[in-house]
mmCIF file of C-alpha atoms in Angstrom:
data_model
loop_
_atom_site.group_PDB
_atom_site.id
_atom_site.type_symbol
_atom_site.label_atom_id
_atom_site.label_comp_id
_atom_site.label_asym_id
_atom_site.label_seq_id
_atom_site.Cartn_x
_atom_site.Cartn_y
_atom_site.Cartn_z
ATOM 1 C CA UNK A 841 27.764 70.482 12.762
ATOM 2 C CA UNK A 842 26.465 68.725 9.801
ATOM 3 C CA UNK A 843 27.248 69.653 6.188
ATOM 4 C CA UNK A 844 23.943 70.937 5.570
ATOM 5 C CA UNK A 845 23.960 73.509 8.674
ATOM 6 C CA UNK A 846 27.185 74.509 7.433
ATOM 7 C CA UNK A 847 26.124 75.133 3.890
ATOM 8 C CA UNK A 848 23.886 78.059 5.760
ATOM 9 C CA UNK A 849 26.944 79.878 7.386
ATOM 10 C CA UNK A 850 28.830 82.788 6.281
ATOM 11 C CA UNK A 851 32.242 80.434 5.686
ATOM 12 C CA UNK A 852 30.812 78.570 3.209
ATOM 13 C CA UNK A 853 31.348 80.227 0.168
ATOM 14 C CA UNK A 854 34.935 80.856 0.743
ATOM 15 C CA UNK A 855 35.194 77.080 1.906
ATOM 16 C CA UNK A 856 33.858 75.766 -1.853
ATOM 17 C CA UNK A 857 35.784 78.481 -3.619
ATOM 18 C CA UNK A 858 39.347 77.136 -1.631
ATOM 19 C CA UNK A 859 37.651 73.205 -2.049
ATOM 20 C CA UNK A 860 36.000 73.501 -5.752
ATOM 21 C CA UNK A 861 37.140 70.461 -6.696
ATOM 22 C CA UNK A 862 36.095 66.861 -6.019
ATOM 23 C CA UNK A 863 37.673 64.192 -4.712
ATOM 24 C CA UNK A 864 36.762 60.624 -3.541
ATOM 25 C CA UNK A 865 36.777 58.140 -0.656
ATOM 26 C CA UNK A 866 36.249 54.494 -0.886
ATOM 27 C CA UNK A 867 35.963 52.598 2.538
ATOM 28 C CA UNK A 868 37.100 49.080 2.829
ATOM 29 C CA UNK A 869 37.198 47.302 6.413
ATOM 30 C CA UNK A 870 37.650 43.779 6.820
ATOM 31 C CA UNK A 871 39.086 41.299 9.807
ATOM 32 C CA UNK A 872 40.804 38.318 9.872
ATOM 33 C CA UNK A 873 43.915 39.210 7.268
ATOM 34 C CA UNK A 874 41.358 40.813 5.228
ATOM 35 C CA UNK A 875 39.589 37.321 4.574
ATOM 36 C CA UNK A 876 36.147 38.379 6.393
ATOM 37 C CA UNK A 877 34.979 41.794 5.221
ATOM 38 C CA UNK A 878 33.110 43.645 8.199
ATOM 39 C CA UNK A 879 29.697 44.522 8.028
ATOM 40 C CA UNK A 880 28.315 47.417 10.468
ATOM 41 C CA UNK A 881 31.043 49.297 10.845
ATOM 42 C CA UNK A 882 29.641 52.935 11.033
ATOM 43 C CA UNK A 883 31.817 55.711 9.501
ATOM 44 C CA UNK A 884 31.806 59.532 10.057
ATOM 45 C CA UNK A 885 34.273 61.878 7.719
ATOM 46 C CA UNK A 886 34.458 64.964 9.081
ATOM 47 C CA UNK A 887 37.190 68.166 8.514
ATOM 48 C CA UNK A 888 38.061 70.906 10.913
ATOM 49 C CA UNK A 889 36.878 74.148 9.165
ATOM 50 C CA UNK A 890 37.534 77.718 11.214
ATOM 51 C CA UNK A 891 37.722 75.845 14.380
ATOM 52 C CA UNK A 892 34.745 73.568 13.844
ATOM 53 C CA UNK A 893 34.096 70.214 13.379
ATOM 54 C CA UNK A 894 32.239 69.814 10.059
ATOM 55 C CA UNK A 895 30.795 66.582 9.439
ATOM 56 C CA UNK A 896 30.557 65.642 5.500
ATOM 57 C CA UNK A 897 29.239 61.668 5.894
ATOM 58 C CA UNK A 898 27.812 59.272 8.096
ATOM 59 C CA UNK A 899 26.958 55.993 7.145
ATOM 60 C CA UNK A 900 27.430 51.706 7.348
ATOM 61 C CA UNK A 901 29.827 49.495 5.660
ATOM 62 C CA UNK A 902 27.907 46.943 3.669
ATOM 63 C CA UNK A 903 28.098 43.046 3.406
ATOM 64 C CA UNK A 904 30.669 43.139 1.279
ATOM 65 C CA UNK A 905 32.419 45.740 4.012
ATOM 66 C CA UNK A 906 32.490 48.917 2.079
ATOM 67 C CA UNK A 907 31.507 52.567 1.689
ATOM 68 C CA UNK A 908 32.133 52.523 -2.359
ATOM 69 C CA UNK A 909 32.510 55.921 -2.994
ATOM 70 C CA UNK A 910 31.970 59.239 -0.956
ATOM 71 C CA UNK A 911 32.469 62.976 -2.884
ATOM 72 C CA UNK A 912 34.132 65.431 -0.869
ATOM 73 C CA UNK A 913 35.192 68.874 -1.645
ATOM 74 C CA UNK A 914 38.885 69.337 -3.065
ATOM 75 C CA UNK A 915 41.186 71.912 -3.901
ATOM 76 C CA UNK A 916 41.128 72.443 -7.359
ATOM 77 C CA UNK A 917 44.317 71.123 -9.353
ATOM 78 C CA UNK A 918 46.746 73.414 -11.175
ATOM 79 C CA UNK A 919 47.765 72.482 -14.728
ATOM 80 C CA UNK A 920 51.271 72.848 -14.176
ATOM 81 C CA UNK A 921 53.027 69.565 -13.294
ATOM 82 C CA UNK A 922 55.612 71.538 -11.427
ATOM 83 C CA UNK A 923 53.546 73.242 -9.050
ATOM 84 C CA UNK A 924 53.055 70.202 -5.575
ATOM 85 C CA UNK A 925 48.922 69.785 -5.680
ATOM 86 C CA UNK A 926 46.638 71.374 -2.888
ATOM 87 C CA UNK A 927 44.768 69.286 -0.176
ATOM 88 C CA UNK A 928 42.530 69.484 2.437
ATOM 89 C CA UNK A 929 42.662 67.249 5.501
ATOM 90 C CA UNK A 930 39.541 65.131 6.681
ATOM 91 C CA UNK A 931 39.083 62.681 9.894
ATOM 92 C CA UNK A 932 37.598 58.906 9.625
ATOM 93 C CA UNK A 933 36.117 57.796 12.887
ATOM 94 C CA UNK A 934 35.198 54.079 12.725
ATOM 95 C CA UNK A 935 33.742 52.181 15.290
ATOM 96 C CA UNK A 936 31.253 49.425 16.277
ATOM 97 C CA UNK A 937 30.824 51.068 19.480
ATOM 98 C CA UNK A 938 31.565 54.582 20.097
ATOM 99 C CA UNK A 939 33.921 54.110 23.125
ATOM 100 C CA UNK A 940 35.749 52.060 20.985
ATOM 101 C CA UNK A 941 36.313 54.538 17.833
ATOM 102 C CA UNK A 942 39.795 54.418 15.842
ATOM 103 C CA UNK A 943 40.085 57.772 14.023
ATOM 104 C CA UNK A 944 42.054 57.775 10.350
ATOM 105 C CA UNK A 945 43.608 61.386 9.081
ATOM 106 C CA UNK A 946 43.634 61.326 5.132
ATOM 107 C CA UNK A 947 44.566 64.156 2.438
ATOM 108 C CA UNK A 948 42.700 64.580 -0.371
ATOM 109 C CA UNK A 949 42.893 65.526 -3.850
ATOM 110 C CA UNK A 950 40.800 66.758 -6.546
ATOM 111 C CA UNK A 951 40.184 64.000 -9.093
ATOM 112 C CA UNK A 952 41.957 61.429 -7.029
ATOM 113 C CA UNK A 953 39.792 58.470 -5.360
ATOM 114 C CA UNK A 954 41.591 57.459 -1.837
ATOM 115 C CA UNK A 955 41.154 54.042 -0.325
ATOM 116 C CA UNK A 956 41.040 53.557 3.507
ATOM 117 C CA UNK A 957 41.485 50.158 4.304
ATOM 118 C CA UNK A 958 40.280 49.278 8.039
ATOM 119 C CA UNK A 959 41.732 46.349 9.800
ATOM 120 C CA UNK A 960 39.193 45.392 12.260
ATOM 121 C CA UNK A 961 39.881 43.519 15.078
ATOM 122 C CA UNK A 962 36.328 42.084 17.039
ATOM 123 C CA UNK A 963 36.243 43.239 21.085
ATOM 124 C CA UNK A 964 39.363 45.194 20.626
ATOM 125 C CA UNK A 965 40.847 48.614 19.457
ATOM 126 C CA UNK A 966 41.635 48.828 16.069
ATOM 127 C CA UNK A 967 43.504 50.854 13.447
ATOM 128 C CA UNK A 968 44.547 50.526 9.709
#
C-alpha cells in the first residue's frame, strides 16, 4: 500500500499523532570506492505499520547518484536531554533489477537528516 491509500484508513491518525515529527533521508549510492556515483538506482522506503507494508517513496538516484532529501514522519522529540529519543523503523530496497534488491533497515529521528550510503557493485549483489 502506498502512502496515499493509507492516508484514507482508520490507522492513520494515530500513526501521525505517534510520528508528528519530521525527519529526513538523503540517498547516496556510488561504485567503484565511491569514485563513480550510480545513476538509476531505483529506491523504495517503506515501514511496517499494523502488519502492513506502507510504502512512503519511490523514486531514481540522479547523475550525481542521489535522492537529496526525502521527509518522513518522526516521533516527536522530548525536551529533556535525559529522556533516550523515539524512532520509528523504515526499509530501503535498492536495486537495478528487482531480483537483485539489497534492503537497508534505518531509524529515524525527528529533526535529524540520515544518510544511506549504497555501495553498488555492477552484475552483483550489493549492500552498504
Amino acid at each position: 500500500m502506498n502512502i496515499n491509500e493509507f492516508m484514507k484508513t482508520n490507522e492513520y491518525p494515530d500513526f501521525i499523532k505517534e510520528n508528528s515529527g519530521n525527519g529526513k533521508l538523503k540517498i547516496r549510492a556510488y561504485a567503484a570506492s565511491e569514485a563513480l556515483p550510480v545513476d538509476g538506482l531505483n529506491i523504495i522506503v517503506s515501514s511496517v505499520i499494523n502488519n502492513e507494508e506502507v510504502v512512503f517513496f519511490k523514486g531514481v538516484t540522479d547523475t550525481s547518484g542521489m535522492i537529496p532529501t526525502i521527509s518522513l514522519p518522526a516521533p516527536k522529540n522530548e525536551l529533556s536531554n535525559l529522556i533516550i529519543p523515539k524512532t520509528i523503523t523504515y526499509k530501503i530496497k535498492a536495486y537495478k533489477n528487482i531480483n537483485n534488491a539489497s534492503s537497508f533497515t534505518i531509524n529515524m529521528y525527528d529533526g535529524i537528516c540520515v544518510v544511506q550510503n549504497i555501495n553498488f557493485v555492477p552484475g552483483e549483489e550489493y549492500g552498504s
